[in-house]
PDB file of C-alpha atoms in Angstrom:
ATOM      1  CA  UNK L   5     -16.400  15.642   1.442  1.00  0.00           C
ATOM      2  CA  UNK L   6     -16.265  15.326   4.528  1.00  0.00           C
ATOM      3  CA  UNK L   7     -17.008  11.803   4.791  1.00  0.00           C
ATOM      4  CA  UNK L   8     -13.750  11.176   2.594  1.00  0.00           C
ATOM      5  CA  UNK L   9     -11.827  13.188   5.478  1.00  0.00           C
ATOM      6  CA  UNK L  10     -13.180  10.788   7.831  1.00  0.00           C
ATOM      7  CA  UNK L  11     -11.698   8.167   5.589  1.00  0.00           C
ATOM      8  CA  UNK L  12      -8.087   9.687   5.474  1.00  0.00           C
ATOM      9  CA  UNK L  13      -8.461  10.185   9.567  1.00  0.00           C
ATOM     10  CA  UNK L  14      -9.477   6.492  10.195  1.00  0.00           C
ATOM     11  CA  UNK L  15      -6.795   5.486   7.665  1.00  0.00           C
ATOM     12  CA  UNK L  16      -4.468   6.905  10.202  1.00  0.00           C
ATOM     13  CA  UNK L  17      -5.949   5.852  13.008  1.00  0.00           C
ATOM     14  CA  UNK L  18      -5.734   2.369  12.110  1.00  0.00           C
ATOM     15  CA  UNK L  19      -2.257   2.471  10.797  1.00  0.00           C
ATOM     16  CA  UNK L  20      -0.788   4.379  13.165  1.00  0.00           C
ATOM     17  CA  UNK L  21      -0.678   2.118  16.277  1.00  0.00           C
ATOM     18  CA  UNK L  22       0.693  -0.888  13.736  1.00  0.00           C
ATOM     19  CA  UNK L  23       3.453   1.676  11.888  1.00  0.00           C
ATOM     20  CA  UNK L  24       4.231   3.725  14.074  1.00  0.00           C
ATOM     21  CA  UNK L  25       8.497   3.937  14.089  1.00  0.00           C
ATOM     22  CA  UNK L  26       8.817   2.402  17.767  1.00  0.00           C
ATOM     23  CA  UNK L  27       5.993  -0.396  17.059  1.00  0.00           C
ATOM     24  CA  UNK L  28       7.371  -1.647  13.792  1.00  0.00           C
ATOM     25  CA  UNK L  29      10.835  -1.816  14.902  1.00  0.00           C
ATOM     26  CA  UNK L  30       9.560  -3.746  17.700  1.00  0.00           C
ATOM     27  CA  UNK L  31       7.858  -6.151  15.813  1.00  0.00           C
ATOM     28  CA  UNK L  32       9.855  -7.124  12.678  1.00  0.00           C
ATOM     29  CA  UNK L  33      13.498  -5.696  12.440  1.00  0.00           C
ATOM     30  CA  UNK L  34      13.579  -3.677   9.304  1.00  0.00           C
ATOM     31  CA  UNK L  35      15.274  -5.076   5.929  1.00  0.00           C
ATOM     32  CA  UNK L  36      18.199  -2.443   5.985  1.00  0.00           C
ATOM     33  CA  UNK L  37      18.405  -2.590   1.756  1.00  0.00           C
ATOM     34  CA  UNK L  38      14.585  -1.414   1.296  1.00  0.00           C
ATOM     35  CA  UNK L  39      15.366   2.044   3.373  1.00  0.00           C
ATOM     36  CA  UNK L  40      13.656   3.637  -0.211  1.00  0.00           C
ATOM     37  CA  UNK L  41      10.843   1.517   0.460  1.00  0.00           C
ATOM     38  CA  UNK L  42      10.340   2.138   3.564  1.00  0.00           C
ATOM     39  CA  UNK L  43      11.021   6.050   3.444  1.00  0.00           C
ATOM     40  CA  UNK L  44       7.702   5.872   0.698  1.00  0.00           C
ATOM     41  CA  UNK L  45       5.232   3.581   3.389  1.00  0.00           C
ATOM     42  CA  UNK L  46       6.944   6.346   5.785  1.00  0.00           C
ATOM     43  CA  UNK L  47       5.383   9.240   3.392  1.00  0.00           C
ATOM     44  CA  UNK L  48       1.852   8.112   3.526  1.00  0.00           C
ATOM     45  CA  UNK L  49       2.396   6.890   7.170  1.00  0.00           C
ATOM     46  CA  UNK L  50       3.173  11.725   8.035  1.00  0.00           C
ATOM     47  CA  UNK L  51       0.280  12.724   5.554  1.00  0.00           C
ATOM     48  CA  UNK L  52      -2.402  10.571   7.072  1.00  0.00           C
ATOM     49  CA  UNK L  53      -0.342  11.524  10.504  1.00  0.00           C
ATOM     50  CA  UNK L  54      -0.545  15.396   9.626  1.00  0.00           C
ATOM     51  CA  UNK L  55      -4.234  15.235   8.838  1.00  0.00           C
ATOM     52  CA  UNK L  56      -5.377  13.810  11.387  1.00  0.00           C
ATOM     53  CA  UNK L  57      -3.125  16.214  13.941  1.00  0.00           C
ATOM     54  CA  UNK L  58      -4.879  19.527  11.894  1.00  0.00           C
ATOM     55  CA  UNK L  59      -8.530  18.105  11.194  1.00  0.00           C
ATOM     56  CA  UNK L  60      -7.593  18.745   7.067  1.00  0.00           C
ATOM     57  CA  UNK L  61      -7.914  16.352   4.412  1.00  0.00           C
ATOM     58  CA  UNK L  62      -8.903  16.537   0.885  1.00  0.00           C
ATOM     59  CA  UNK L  63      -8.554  16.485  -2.316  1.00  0.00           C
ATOM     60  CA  UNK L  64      -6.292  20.173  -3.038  1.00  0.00           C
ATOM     61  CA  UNK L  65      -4.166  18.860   0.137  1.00  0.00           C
ATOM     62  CA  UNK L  66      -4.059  14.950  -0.615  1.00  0.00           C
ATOM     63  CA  UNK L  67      -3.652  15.230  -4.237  1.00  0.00           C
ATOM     64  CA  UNK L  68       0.357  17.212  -4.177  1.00  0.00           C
ATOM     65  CA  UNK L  69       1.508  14.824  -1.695  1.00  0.00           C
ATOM     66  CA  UNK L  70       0.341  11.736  -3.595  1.00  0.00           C
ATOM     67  CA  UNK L  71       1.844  12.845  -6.754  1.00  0.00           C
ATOM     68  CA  UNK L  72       5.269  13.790  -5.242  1.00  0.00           C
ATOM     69  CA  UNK L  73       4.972  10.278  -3.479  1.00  0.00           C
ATOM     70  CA  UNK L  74       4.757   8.679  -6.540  1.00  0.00           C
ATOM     71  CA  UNK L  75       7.465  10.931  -8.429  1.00  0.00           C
ATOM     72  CA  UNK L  76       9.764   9.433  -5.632  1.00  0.00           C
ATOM     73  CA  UNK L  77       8.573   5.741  -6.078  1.00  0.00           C
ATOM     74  CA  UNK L  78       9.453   6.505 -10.086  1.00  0.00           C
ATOM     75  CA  UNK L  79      12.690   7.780  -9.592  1.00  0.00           C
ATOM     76  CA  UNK L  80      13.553   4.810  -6.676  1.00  0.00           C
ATOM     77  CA  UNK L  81      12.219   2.338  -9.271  1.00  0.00           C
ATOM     78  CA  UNK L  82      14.456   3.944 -12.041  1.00  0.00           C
ATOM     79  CA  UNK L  83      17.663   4.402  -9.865  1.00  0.00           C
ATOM     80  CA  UNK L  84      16.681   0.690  -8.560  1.00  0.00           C
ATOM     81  CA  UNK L  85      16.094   1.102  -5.111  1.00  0.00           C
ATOM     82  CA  UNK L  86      12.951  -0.338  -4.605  1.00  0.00           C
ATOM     83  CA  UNK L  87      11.802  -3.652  -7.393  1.00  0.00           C
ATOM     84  CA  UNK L  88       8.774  -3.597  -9.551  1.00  0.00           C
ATOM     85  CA  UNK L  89       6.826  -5.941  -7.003  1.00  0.00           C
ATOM     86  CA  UNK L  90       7.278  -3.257  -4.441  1.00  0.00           C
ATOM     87  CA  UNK L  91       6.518  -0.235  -6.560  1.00  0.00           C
ATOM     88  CA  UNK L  92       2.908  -1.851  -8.596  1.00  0.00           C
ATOM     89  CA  UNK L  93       1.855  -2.302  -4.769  1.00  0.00           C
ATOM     90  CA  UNK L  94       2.520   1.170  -3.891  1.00  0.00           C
ATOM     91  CA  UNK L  95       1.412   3.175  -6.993  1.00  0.00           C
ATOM     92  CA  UNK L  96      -1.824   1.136  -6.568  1.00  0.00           C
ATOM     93  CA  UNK L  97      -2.678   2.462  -3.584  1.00  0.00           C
ATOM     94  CA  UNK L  98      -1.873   5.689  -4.352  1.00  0.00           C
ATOM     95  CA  UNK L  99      -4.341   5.668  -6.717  1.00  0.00           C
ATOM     96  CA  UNK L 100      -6.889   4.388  -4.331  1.00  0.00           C
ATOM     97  CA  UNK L 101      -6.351   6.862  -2.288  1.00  0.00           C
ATOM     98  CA  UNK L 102      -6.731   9.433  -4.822  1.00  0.00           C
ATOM     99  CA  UNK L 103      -9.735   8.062  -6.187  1.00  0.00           C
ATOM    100  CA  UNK L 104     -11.684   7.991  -2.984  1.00  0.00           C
ATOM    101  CA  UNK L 105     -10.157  11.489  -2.092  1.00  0.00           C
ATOM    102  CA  UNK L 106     -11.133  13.169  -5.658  1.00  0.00           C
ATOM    103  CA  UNK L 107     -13.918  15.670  -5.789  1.00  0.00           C
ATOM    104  CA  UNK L 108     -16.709  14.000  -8.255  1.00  0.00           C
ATOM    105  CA  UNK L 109     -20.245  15.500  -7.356  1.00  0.00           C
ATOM    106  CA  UNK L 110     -22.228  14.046 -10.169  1.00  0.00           C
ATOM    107  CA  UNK L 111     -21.001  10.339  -9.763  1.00  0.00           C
ATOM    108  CA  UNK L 112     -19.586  10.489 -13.035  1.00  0.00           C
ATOM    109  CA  UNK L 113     -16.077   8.355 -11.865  1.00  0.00           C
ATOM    110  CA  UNK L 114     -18.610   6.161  -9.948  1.00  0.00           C
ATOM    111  CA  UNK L 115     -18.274   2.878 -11.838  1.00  0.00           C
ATOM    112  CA  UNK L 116     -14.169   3.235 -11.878  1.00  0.00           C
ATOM    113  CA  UNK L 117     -14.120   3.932  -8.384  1.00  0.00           C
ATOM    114  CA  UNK L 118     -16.493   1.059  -7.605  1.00  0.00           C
ATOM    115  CA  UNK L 119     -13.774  -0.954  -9.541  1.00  0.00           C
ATOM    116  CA  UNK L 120     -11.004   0.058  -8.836  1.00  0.00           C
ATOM    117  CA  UNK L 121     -11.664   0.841  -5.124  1.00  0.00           C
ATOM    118  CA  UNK L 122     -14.245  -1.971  -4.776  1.00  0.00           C
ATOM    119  CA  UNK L 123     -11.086  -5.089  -6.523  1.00  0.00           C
ATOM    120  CA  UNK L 124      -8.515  -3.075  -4.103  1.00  0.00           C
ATOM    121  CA  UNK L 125     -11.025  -3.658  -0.541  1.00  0.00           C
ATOM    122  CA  UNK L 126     -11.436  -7.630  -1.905  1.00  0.00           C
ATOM    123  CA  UNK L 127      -8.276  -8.071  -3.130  1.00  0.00           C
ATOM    124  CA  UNK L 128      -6.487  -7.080   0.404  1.00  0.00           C
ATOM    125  CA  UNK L 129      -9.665  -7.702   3.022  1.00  0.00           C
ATOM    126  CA  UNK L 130     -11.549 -10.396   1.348  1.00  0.00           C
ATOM    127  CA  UNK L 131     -14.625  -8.279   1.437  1.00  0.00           C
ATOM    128  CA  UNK L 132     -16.665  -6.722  -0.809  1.00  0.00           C
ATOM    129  CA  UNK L 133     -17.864  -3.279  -0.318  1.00  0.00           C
ATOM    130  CA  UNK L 134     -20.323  -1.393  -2.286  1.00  0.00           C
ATOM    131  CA  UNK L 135     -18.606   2.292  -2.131  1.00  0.00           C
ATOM    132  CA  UNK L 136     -22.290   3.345  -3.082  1.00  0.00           C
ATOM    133  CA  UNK L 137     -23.554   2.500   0.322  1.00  0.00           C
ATOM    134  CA  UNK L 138     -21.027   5.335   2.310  1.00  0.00           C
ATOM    135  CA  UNK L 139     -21.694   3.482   6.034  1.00  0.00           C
ATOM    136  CA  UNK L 140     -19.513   0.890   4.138  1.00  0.00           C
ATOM    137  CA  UNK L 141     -17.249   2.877   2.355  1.00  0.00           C
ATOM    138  CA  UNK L 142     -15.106   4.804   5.566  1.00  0.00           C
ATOM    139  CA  UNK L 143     -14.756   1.592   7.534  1.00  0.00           C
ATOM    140  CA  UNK L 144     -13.652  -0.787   4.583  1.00  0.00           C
ATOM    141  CA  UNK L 145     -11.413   1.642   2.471  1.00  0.00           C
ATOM    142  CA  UNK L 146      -9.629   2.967   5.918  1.00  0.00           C
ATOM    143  CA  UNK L 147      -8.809  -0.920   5.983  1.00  0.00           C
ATOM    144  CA  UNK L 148      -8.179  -1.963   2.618  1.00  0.00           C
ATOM    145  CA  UNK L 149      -5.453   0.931   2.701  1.00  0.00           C
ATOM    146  CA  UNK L 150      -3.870   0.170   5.851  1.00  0.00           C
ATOM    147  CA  UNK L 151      -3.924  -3.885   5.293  1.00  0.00           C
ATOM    148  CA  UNK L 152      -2.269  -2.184   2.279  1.00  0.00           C
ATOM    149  CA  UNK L 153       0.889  -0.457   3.899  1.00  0.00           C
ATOM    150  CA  UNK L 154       1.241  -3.569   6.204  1.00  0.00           C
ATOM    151  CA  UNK L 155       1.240  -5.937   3.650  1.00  0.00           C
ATOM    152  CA  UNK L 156       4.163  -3.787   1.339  1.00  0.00           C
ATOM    153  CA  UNK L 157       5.949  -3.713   5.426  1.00  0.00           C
ATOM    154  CA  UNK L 158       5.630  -7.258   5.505  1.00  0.00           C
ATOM    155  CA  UNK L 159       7.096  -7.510   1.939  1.00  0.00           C
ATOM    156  CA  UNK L 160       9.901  -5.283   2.550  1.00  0.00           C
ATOM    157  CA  UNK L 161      10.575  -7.104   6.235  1.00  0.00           C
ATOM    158  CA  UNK L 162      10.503 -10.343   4.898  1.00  0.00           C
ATOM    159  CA  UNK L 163      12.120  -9.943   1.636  1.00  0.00           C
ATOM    160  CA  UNK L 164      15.081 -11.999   2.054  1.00  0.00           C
ATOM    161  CA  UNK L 165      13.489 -14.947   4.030  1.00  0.00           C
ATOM    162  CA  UNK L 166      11.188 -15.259   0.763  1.00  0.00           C
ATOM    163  CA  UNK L 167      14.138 -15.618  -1.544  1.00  0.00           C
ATOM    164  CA  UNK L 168      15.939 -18.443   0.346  1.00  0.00           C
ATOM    165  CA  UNK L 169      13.024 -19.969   0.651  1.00  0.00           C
ATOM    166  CA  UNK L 170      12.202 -19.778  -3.148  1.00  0.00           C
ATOM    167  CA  UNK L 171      16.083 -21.085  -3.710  1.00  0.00           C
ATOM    168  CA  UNK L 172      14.829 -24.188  -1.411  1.00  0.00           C
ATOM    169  CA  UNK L 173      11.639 -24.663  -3.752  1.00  0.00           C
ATOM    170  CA  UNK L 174      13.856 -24.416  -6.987  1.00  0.00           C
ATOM    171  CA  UNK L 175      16.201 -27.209  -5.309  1.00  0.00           C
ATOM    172  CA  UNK L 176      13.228 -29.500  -4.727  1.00  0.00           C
ATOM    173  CA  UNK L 177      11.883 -29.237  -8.258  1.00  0.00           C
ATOM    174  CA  UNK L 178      15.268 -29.796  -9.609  1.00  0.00           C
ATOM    175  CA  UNK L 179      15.324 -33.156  -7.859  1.00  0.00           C
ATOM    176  CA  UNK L 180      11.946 -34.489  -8.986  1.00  0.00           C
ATOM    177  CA  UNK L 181      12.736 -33.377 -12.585  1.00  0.00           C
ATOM    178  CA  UNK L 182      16.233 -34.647 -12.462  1.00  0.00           C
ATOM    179  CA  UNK L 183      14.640 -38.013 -11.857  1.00  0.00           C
ATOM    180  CA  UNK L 184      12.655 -38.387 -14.127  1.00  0.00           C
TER     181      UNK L 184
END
């Protein structure tokens, strides 16, 4: 257990100096129509914050917050506020971060975490971690989760540059099919 606190502090940690509000608004200037989305990465951004500032972590602290996180991304998604892209991205790592926080003493969620846990590290480090082997498991899952809120940032930040550019793309394939 208390390795998995460990994993919410680093998580912090590492996040913090890259999310912080002064540091991101000095690196990319916010998209002002994703304030939803960016009021959710803010959410995890003051849990991880708050645990690290009392020492606390956990699965009876980590577990209420995640859920009313993701009641919020629901209703956001429902009322349209955030898109679908944004919201898949953010309820999956939500439940990363609940599986590696959840309380299993006999190994019994073992293979799902591996798999779950294990695709979510490759998919967003390129790494593969064995979440058997726990001098892996801190290190990789703290960054797996906070390449994680960057990449949903960069989403959100660069939201509308990705849409003209995908207009530009259409326009080009509507030329080479046109002369055909």
């Amino acid at each position: 257990m208390v390795k998995k606190i460990s994993v919410v502090v680093m998580v912090f940690v590492f996040i913090g100096g890259f999310l912080g509000a002064e540091s991101s608004a000095s690196l990319i200037k916010r998209n002002e129509k994703e304030q939803a989305a960016y009021a959710l990465l803010d959410q995890i951004i003051s849990m991880f914050q708050g645990m690290a500032a009392t020492g606390s972590g956990g699965e009876d602290l980590v577990r209420p917050q995640l859920d009313e996180m993701m009641a919020d991304a629901k209703k956001n998604l429902a009322e349209e506020k955030i898109d679908p892209v944004f919201f898949h991205g953010f309820q999956r790592m939500l439940s990363v971060i609940k599986l590696i926080v959840i309380k299993d003493k006999e190994g019994i969620l073992g293979p799902i975490i591996q798999k779950e846990v294990g695709g979510y590290v490759l998919e967003t480090t390129g790494k593969e971690v064995n979440l058997l082997d726990e001098s892996q498991t801190i290190g990789s899952v703290a960054d797996a989760i906070a390449q994680g809120i960057l990449n949903l940032h960069l989403y959100l930040d660069t939201k509308e540059q990705r849409e003209k550019l995908w207009e530009t793309i259409e326009k080009r394939f509507e030329k080479t099919t046109q002369k055909k």
